């Protein structure tokens, strides 16, 4: 495939996750849903199952409001809404981590609202360092394995996990190289950039890795920065087509991101030289620079400011998911760190029910004008 065909493939996968899921089910494969964030996909993959992201969708909320209060993250509400509607029908299970209060509520509500798809909790420690932290994480993984075996009939073998870890590390590397290459290709729209990352949730990693590596090979070492205004984005999710189109209309190019659903998840590889399950537990201990992970020194804030400067961004756009407490708590400190680095900050609040982005357009237009 040429570059345009590859971009079309990524776009179709990002826009039609149900089509992807149906193809896997028709091939006789079992699909396991993975909710945000940091579900151990390597374990699911090692058991011969297909991990598929469940990050919700932009849709009106009805039934999920029977289970959630209004003041809760709309990502969680829309995941439950899709489950109740039957949009995930055919999945063998869903794995939901417990890294924030909203995720904990999602898991408990899922058990009653969508009993046809078994809920498997992944309980992570916030204090994840040292022998105690990694032992706790490993125990959580062992619980996930046992529940997956019960729900799907698949068998876990540690040697298969070693192979899956190598594949996921390779995918991490490809995605990091992709992020490095994208600023040199201003012809890639904001929506196409989002598709490159979003499609990874809905495709087998071996398939997605091969496609990304093909794209990088065709790009080679060439490319150059364009005339768009370079900015950095940060947040949980930044995939709304209406919002992304505004970036392009205003001539804003995302040259770096600190978005959970994009680059943030690919920073840490699973280390070599350890038993696979121990290595996967150690990987979680080494993760950081994220609003939903315990970060007593708030190092993510300086990381965002430094990355923006290093990438040549003229400003930082915070895409804040409404009612996301971890991100909201970090915002004042993030703005302070960016201001100290001489970087203007714009805050755009979004949720999964937004239809009118004119206020965001006005804000971003004014922000662009301040960047020169």
Short mmCIF file of C-alpha atoms in Angstrom, two decimals:
data_model
loop_
_atom_site.label_atom_id
_atom_site.label_comp_id
_atom_site.label_asym_id
_atom_site.label_seq_id
_atom_site.Cartn_x
_atom_site.Cartn_y
_atom_site.Cartn_z
CA UNK A 1 0.00 0.00 0.00
CA UNK A 2 1.12 3.56 -0.65
CA UNK A 3 0.97 6.30 1.98
CA UNK A 4 -2.57 7.40 1.13
CA UNK A 5 -3.84 3.82 1.21
CA UNK A 6 -2.19 3.28 4.59
CA UNK A 7 -3.76 6.44 5.98
CA UNK A 8 -7.14 5.30 4.69
CA UNK A 9 -6.69 1.92 6.42
CA UNK A 10 -5.88 3.59 9.73
CA UNK A 11 -8.85 5.93 9.32
CA UNK A 12 -11.31 3.15 8.59
CA UNK A 13 -10.14 1.13 11.60
CA UNK A 14 -10.42 4.17 13.88
CA UNK A 15 -13.90 5.06 12.63
CA UNK A 16 -15.36 1.53 12.52
CA UNK A 17 -14.28 -0.50 15.56
CA UNK A 18 -17.42 -2.63 15.36
CA UNK A 19 -16.51 -3.65 11.81
CA UNK A 20 -13.08 -4.71 13.05
CA UNK A 21 -14.63 -6.65 15.91
CA UNK A 22 -17.10 -8.42 13.63
CA UNK A 23 -14.25 -9.50 11.36
CA UNK A 24 -12.41 -11.07 14.28
CA UNK A 25 -15.54 -12.81 15.53
CA UNK A 26 -16.35 -14.09 12.04
CA UNK A 27 -12.86 -15.60 11.90
CA UNK A 28 -13.64 -17.55 15.08
CA UNK A 29 -11.52 -15.42 17.39
CA UNK A 30 -12.49 -14.27 20.86
CA UNK A 31 -12.43 -10.56 21.67
CA UNK A 32 -11.67 -9.11 25.10
CA UNK A 33 -12.51 -5.44 25.66
CA UNK A 34 -9.90 -3.25 27.33
CA UNK A 35 -11.06 -0.10 29.11
CA UNK A 36 -8.76 2.88 29.80
CA UNK A 37 -5.96 2.87 30.90
CA UNK A 38 -2.92 0.57 30.96
CA UNK A 39 -4.73 -2.76 30.74
CA UNK A 40 -2.10 -5.55 30.38
CA UNK A 41 -2.89 -6.31 26.76
CA UNK A 42 0.19 -8.51 26.52
CA UNK A 43 -1.52 -11.09 28.75
CA UNK A 44 -4.68 -11.08 26.67
CA UNK A 45 -2.68 -11.39 23.45
CA UNK A 46 -0.53 -14.20 24.89
CA UNK A 47 -3.67 -16.24 25.54
CA UNK A 48 -4.64 -16.14 21.87
CA UNK A 49 -7.37 -13.56 22.47
CA UNK A 50 -7.88 -10.25 20.66
CA UNK A 51 -7.60 -7.15 22.89
CA UNK A 52 -9.92 -4.40 21.68
CA UNK A 53 -10.11 -0.93 23.16
CA UNK A 54 -13.31 0.29 24.79
CA UNK A 55 -12.93 4.06 25.06
CA UNK A 56 -16.55 4.98 24.48
CA UNK A 57 -17.84 7.14 21.65
CA UNK A 58 -19.43 10.50 20.90
CA UNK A 59 -23.11 9.74 21.47
CA UNK A 60 -26.11 10.87 23.53
CA UNK A 61 -26.30 9.27 26.97
CA UNK A 62 -29.54 7.71 28.18
CA UNK A 63 -29.41 4.40 30.06
CA UNK A 64 -25.98 4.98 31.57
CA UNK A 65 -27.43 7.90 33.53
CA UNK A 66 -29.39 5.36 35.56
CA UNK A 67 -26.06 4.16 36.98
CA UNK A 68 -23.84 7.25 37.05
CA UNK A 69 -24.28 10.73 38.48
CA UNK A 70 -24.14 13.57 35.95
CA UNK A 71 -20.77 14.77 37.27
CA UNK A 72 -18.66 11.84 36.12
CA UNK A 73 -16.31 11.41 33.18
CA UNK A 74 -18.30 10.98 29.96
CA UNK A 75 -15.78 8.43 28.67
CA UNK A 76 -16.95 6.04 31.39
CA UNK A 77 -20.60 6.90 30.78
CA UNK A 78 -20.34 6.28 27.05
CA UNK A 79 -18.55 2.95 27.54
CA UNK A 80 -21.43 1.77 29.73
CA UNK A 81 -23.99 3.23 27.30
CA UNK A 82 -22.47 1.24 24.44
CA UNK A 83 -22.47 -1.88 26.59
CA UNK A 84 -26.14 -1.51 27.50
CA UNK A 85 -27.06 -0.82 23.86
CA UNK A 86 -25.37 -4.02 22.75
CA UNK A 87 -22.63 -2.38 20.71
CA UNK A 88 -20.06 -4.71 22.33
CA UNK A 89 -22.14 -7.84 21.76
CA UNK A 90 -19.94 -10.85 21.10
CA UNK A 91 -17.09 -9.83 23.38
CA UNK A 92 -15.99 -12.56 25.79
CA UNK A 93 -15.07 -10.22 28.66
CA UNK A 94 -14.05 -6.69 29.56
CA UNK A 95 -10.97 -5.82 31.64
CA UNK A 96 -11.32 -2.57 33.60
CA UNK A 97 -8.45 -1.15 35.68
CA UNK A 98 -8.97 0.73 38.92
CA UNK A 99 -6.72 3.75 38.44
CA UNK A 100 -9.35 6.40 39.19
CA UNK A 101 -12.67 6.62 41.03
CA UNK A 102 -14.65 6.78 37.79
CA UNK A 103 -13.09 3.55 36.54
CA UNK A 104 -13.93 1.84 39.81
CA UNK A 105 -17.55 2.91 39.39
CA UNK A 106 -17.57 1.72 35.78
CA UNK A 107 -16.48 -1.77 36.79
CA UNK A 108 -19.08 -2.16 39.52
CA UNK A 109 -21.87 -0.75 37.36
CA UNK A 110 -20.88 -2.94 34.41
CA UNK A 111 -21.57 -6.10 36.45
CA UNK A 112 -25.23 -5.19 36.76
CA UNK A 113 -25.84 -3.22 33.56
CA UNK A 114 -24.09 -5.59 31.13
CA UNK A 115 -24.15 -9.05 32.78
CA UNK A 116 -23.72 -10.82 29.41
CA UNK A 117 -20.08 -9.66 29.19
CA UNK A 118 -18.06 -10.69 32.26
CA UNK A 119 -16.27 -7.88 34.10
CA UNK A 120 -12.64 -8.60 35.00
CA UNK A 121 -11.01 -6.08 37.37
CA UNK A 122 -7.33 -5.16 37.19
CA UNK A 123 -6.42 -3.70 40.55
CA UNK A 124 -3.21 -1.68 40.37
CA UNK A 125 -1.30 -0.24 43.33
CA UNK A 126 -0.71 3.51 43.27
CA UNK A 127 2.49 3.04 45.27
CA UNK A 128 3.83 0.77 42.54
CA UNK A 129 7.55 0.84 43.27
CA UNK A 130 9.76 -1.69 45.03
CA UNK A 131 9.21 -5.33 45.91
CA UNK A 132 5.82 -4.79 47.54
CA UNK A 133 4.45 -2.73 44.65
CA UNK A 134 5.52 -5.18 41.96
CA UNK A 135 4.24 -8.14 44.00
CA UNK A 136 0.84 -6.44 44.27
CA UNK A 137 0.78 -5.77 40.52
CA UNK A 138 1.76 -9.36 39.75
CA UNK A 139 -1.04 -10.64 41.96
CA UNK A 140 -3.45 -8.45 39.99
CA UNK A 141 -2.18 -9.92 36.73
CA UNK A 142 -2.60 -13.44 38.08
CA UNK A 143 -6.20 -12.60 38.97
CA UNK A 144 -6.78 -11.33 35.42
CA UNK A 145 -5.29 -14.54 33.98
CA UNK A 146 -7.53 -16.75 36.12
CA UNK A 147 -10.63 -14.74 35.22
CA UNK A 148 -9.76 -14.78 31.51
CA UNK A 149 -9.30 -18.54 31.57
CA UNK A 150 -12.72 -18.90 33.21
CA UNK A 151 -14.47 -16.47 30.85
CA UNK A 152 -12.90 -17.61 27.57
CA UNK A 153 -11.58 -21.13 28.07
CA UNK A 154 -8.15 -19.96 26.88
CA UNK A 155 -5.02 -21.22 28.63
CA UNK A 156 -2.18 -18.99 29.82
CA UNK A 157 1.40 -20.07 29.09
CA UNK A 158 4.26 -17.89 30.23
CA UNK A 159 6.41 -18.62 27.17
CA UNK A 160 3.64 -17.16 25.01
CA UNK A 161 3.68 -14.05 27.19
CA UNK A 162 7.38 -13.59 26.43
CA UNK A 163 6.62 -13.52 22.70
CA UNK A 164 3.74 -11.08 23.20
CA UNK A 165 5.96 -8.79 25.26
CA UNK A 166 8.50 -8.66 22.42
CA UNK A 167 5.72 -7.77 19.99
CA UNK A 168 4.34 -5.01 22.21
CA UNK A 169 7.81 -3.57 22.78
CA UNK A 170 8.27 -3.50 19.01
CA UNK A 171 4.93 -1.71 18.66
CA UNK A 172 5.98 0.81 21.32
CA UNK A 173 9.14 1.51 19.37
CA UNK A 174 7.23 1.97 16.11
CA UNK A 175 4.78 4.38 17.75
CA UNK A 176 7.60 6.42 19.32
CA UNK A 177 9.31 6.69 15.95
CA UNK A 178 6.00 7.66 14.41
CA UNK A 179 5.58 10.52 16.88
CA UNK A 180 9.12 11.68 16.07
CA UNK A 181 8.39 11.63 12.33
CA UNK A 182 4.99 13.33 12.33
CA UNK A 183 6.22 16.94 12.87
CA UNK A 184 8.14 16.60 9.58
CA UNK A 185 4.95 15.78 7.70
CA UNK A 186 2.63 18.79 8.02
CA UNK A 187 0.50 17.35 5.21
CA UNK A 188 -0.90 14.90 7.78
CA UNK A 189 -4.10 16.38 9.16
CA UNK A 190 -4.94 16.44 12.85
CA UNK A 191 -7.64 13.86 12.22
CA UNK A 192 -5.24 11.57 10.34
CA UNK A 193 -2.75 11.92 13.18
CA UNK A 194 -5.42 10.87 15.64
CA UNK A 195 -6.37 7.90 13.46
CA UNK A 196 -2.80 6.61 13.54
CA UNK A 197 -3.00 6.29 17.32
CA UNK A 198 -6.69 5.46 17.75
CA UNK A 199 -6.60 2.59 15.25
CA UNK A 200 -4.11 0.75 17.48
CA UNK A 201 -6.91 0.08 19.98
CA UNK A 202 -8.95 -1.83 17.42
CA UNK A 203 -6.35 -3.79 15.45
CA UNK A 204 -4.15 -6.70 16.39
CA UNK A 205 -0.78 -5.30 17.40
CA UNK A 206 1.09 -7.40 14.84
CA UNK A 207 -1.07 -5.90 12.10
CA UNK A 208 -0.87 -2.34 13.37
CA UNK A 209 2.88 -2.55 13.92
CA UNK A 210 3.48 -3.76 10.37
CA UNK A 211 1.37 -0.94 8.92
CA UNK A 212 3.12 1.75 10.98
CA UNK A 213 6.53 0.37 10.05
CA UNK A 214 5.49 0.37 6.40
CA UNK A 215 4.43 4.01 6.66
CA UNK A 216 7.72 4.97 8.32
CA UNK A 217 9.71 3.11 5.68
CA UNK A 218 7.92 4.96 2.89
CA UNK A 219 8.53 8.29 4.60
CA UNK A 220 12.19 7.46 5.11
CA UNK A 221 14.40 10.09 6.72
CA UNK A 222 12.95 12.96 4.69
CA UNK A 223 10.35 15.56 5.44
CA UNK A 224 10.48 19.07 6.80
CA UNK A 225 8.49 21.34 9.03
CA UNK A 226 5.73 23.31 7.36
CA UNK A 227 4.26 26.76 7.89
CA UNK A 228 1.58 25.72 10.37
CA UNK A 229 1.73 26.93 13.97
CA UNK A 230 3.31 24.16 16.09
CA UNK A 231 1.51 23.25 19.32
CA UNK A 232 1.54 20.43 21.88
CA UNK A 233 -1.61 18.75 23.19
CA UNK A 234 -2.13 17.08 26.54
CA UNK A 235 -5.07 15.28 28.13
CA UNK A 236 -6.83 11.92 28.31
CA UNK A 237 -8.46 11.83 24.89
CA UNK A 238 -8.28 14.07 21.82
CA UNK A 239 -10.14 12.23 19.07
CA UNK A 240 -13.22 14.32 18.31
CA UNK A 241 -13.32 14.87 14.52
CA UNK A 242 -15.05 18.25 14.94
CA UNK A 243 -12.32 19.50 17.29
CA UNK A 244 -9.49 18.11 15.17
CA UNK A 245 -10.88 19.75 12.04
CA UNK A 246 -10.66 23.10 13.85
CA UNK A 247 -6.93 22.53 14.37
CA UNK A 248 -6.46 22.21 10.62
CA UNK A 249 -8.77 25.10 9.74
CA UNK A 250 -6.76 27.37 12.05
CA UNK A 251 -3.39 26.12 10.80
CA UNK A 252 -2.37 24.46 14.07
CA UNK A 253 -0.04 21.47 13.82
CA UNK A 254 0.33 19.02 16.71
CA UNK A 255 4.09 18.46 16.89
CA UNK A 256 3.99 16.59 20.20
CA UNK A 257 1.42 15.22 22.60
CA UNK A 258 1.01 14.08 26.17
CA UNK A 259 -2.35 12.41 25.56
CA UNK A 260 -3.12 9.13 27.35
CA UNK A 261 -4.82 7.63 24.29
CA UNK A 262 -1.89 8.66 22.10
CA UNK A 263 1.82 8.94 22.91
CA UNK A 264 1.65 8.71 26.70
CA UNK A 265 1.02 4.95 26.68
CA UNK A 266 4.09 4.08 24.57
CA UNK A 267 6.87 5.56 26.71
CA UNK A 268 7.73 2.49 28.78
CA UNK A 269 8.87 -0.90 27.48
CA UNK A 270 8.77 -4.17 29.37
CA UNK A 271 12.36 -4.91 30.51
CA UNK A 272 14.41 -7.91 29.37
CA UNK A 273 16.14 -10.50 31.54
CA UNK A 274 13.24 -11.35 33.86
CA UNK A 275 10.48 -13.93 34.00
CA UNK A 276 7.72 -12.56 31.73
CA UNK A 277 5.09 -11.90 34.40
CA UNK A 278 7.69 -10.33 36.69
CA UNK A 279 8.92 -8.19 33.80
CA UNK A 280 5.39 -6.98 33.06
CA UNK A 281 4.97 -6.04 36.74
CA UNK A 282 8.28 -4.19 36.66
CA UNK A 283 7.12 -2.29 33.58
CA UNK A 284 4.19 -0.87 35.51
CA UNK A 285 6.52 0.12 38.35
CA UNK A 286 8.65 2.08 35.87
CA UNK A 287 5.72 3.92 34.32
CA UNK A 288 5.06 7.50 35.27
CA UNK A 289 4.50 11.04 33.99
CA UNK A 290 0.74 10.44 33.95
CA UNK A 291 -2.13 12.12 35.78
CA UNK A 292 -3.76 8.80 36.76
CA UNK A 293 -0.53 7.37 38.23
CA UNK A 294 0.77 8.39 41.65
CA UNK A 295 3.29 11.15 41.01
CA UNK A 296 4.22 12.82 44.32
CA UNK A 297 6.76 15.13 42.69
CA UNK A 298 4.44 16.03 39.81
CA UNK A 299 7.22 15.40 37.32
CA UNK A 300 4.74 15.21 34.43
CA UNK A 301 4.22 18.94 34.57
CA UNK A 302 7.87 19.77 33.92
CA UNK A 303 7.96 16.99 31.33
CA UNK A 304 5.17 18.61 29.32
CA UNK A 305 6.83 22.03 29.42
CA UNK A 306 10.24 20.64 28.47
CA UNK A 307 8.85 18.45 25.67
CA UNK A 308 6.91 21.36 24.21
CA UNK A 309 10.06 23.50 24.18
CA UNK A 310 12.22 20.71 22.74
CA UNK A 311 9.70 20.04 19.95
CA UNK A 312 9.45 23.69 19.03
CA UNK A 313 5.82 24.09 20.11
CA UNK A 314 4.74 27.69 20.54
CA UNK A 315 2.03 26.79 23.03
CA UNK A 316 0.29 23.96 24.88
CA UNK A 317 -3.38 23.05 24.41
CA UNK A 318 -4.95 21.19 27.33
CA UNK A 319 -7.84 19.06 26.06
CA UNK A 320 -9.57 18.49 29.37
CA UNK A 321 -12.16 15.73 29.61
CA UNK A 322 -14.97 17.21 31.68
CA UNK A 323 -15.14 15.87 35.25
CA UNK A 324 -11.77 14.08 34.95
CA UNK A 325 -10.53 14.77 38.47
CA UNK A 326 -6.86 13.72 38.02
CA UNK A 327 -6.45 16.02 35.01
CA UNK A 328 -8.37 18.87 36.65
CA UNK A 329 -6.19 18.71 39.77
CA UNK A 330 -3.03 18.88 37.64
CA UNK A 331 -4.13 21.79 35.46
CA UNK A 332 -3.19 24.77 37.71
CA UNK A 333 0.28 23.31 38.27
CA UNK A 334 0.65 22.45 34.59
CA UNK A 335 -0.22 26.00 33.59
CA UNK A 336 2.30 27.32 36.12
CA UNK A 337 5.07 25.06 34.76
CA UNK A 338 4.34 26.08 31.16
CA UNK A 339 4.18 29.76 32.04
CA UNK A 340 7.55 29.49 33.75
CA UNK A 341 8.89 28.04 30.49
CA UNK A 342 7.41 30.90 28.48
CA UNK A 343 4.69 28.77 26.93
CA UNK A 344 1.10 30.04 26.58
CA UNK A 345 -1.60 27.53 27.58
CA UNK A 346 -5.13 27.11 26.24
CA UNK A 347 -7.76 25.02 28.02
CA UNK A 348 -10.42 23.30 25.91
CA UNK A 349 -13.00 21.33 27.92
CA UNK A 350 -14.63 18.44 26.06
CA UNK A 351 -16.93 15.53 26.71
CA UNK A 352 -18.43 12.68 24.70
CA UNK A 353 -21.77 14.48 24.26
CA UNK A 354 -20.48 17.69 22.67
CA UNK A 355 -22.01 18.61 19.33
CA UNK A 356 -21.18 22.32 19.12
CA UNK A 357 -17.49 23.23 19.12
CA UNK A 358 -17.88 26.91 18.23
CA UNK A 359 -16.76 28.03 21.69
CA UNK A 360 -13.64 25.88 21.28
CA UNK A 361 -13.09 27.37 17.83
CA UNK A 362 -13.24 30.91 19.19
CA UNK A 363 -10.86 30.06 22.02
CA UNK A 364 -8.35 28.34 19.75
CA UNK A 365 -8.52 31.11 17.17
CA UNK A 366 -7.69 33.69 19.82
CA UNK A 367 -4.94 31.41 21.17
CA UNK A 368 -3.41 31.02 17.71
CA UNK A 369 -3.33 34.76 17.24
CA UNK A 370 -1.35 35.15 20.48
CA UNK A 371 1.26 32.68 19.24
CA UNK A 372 2.17 34.74 16.17
#
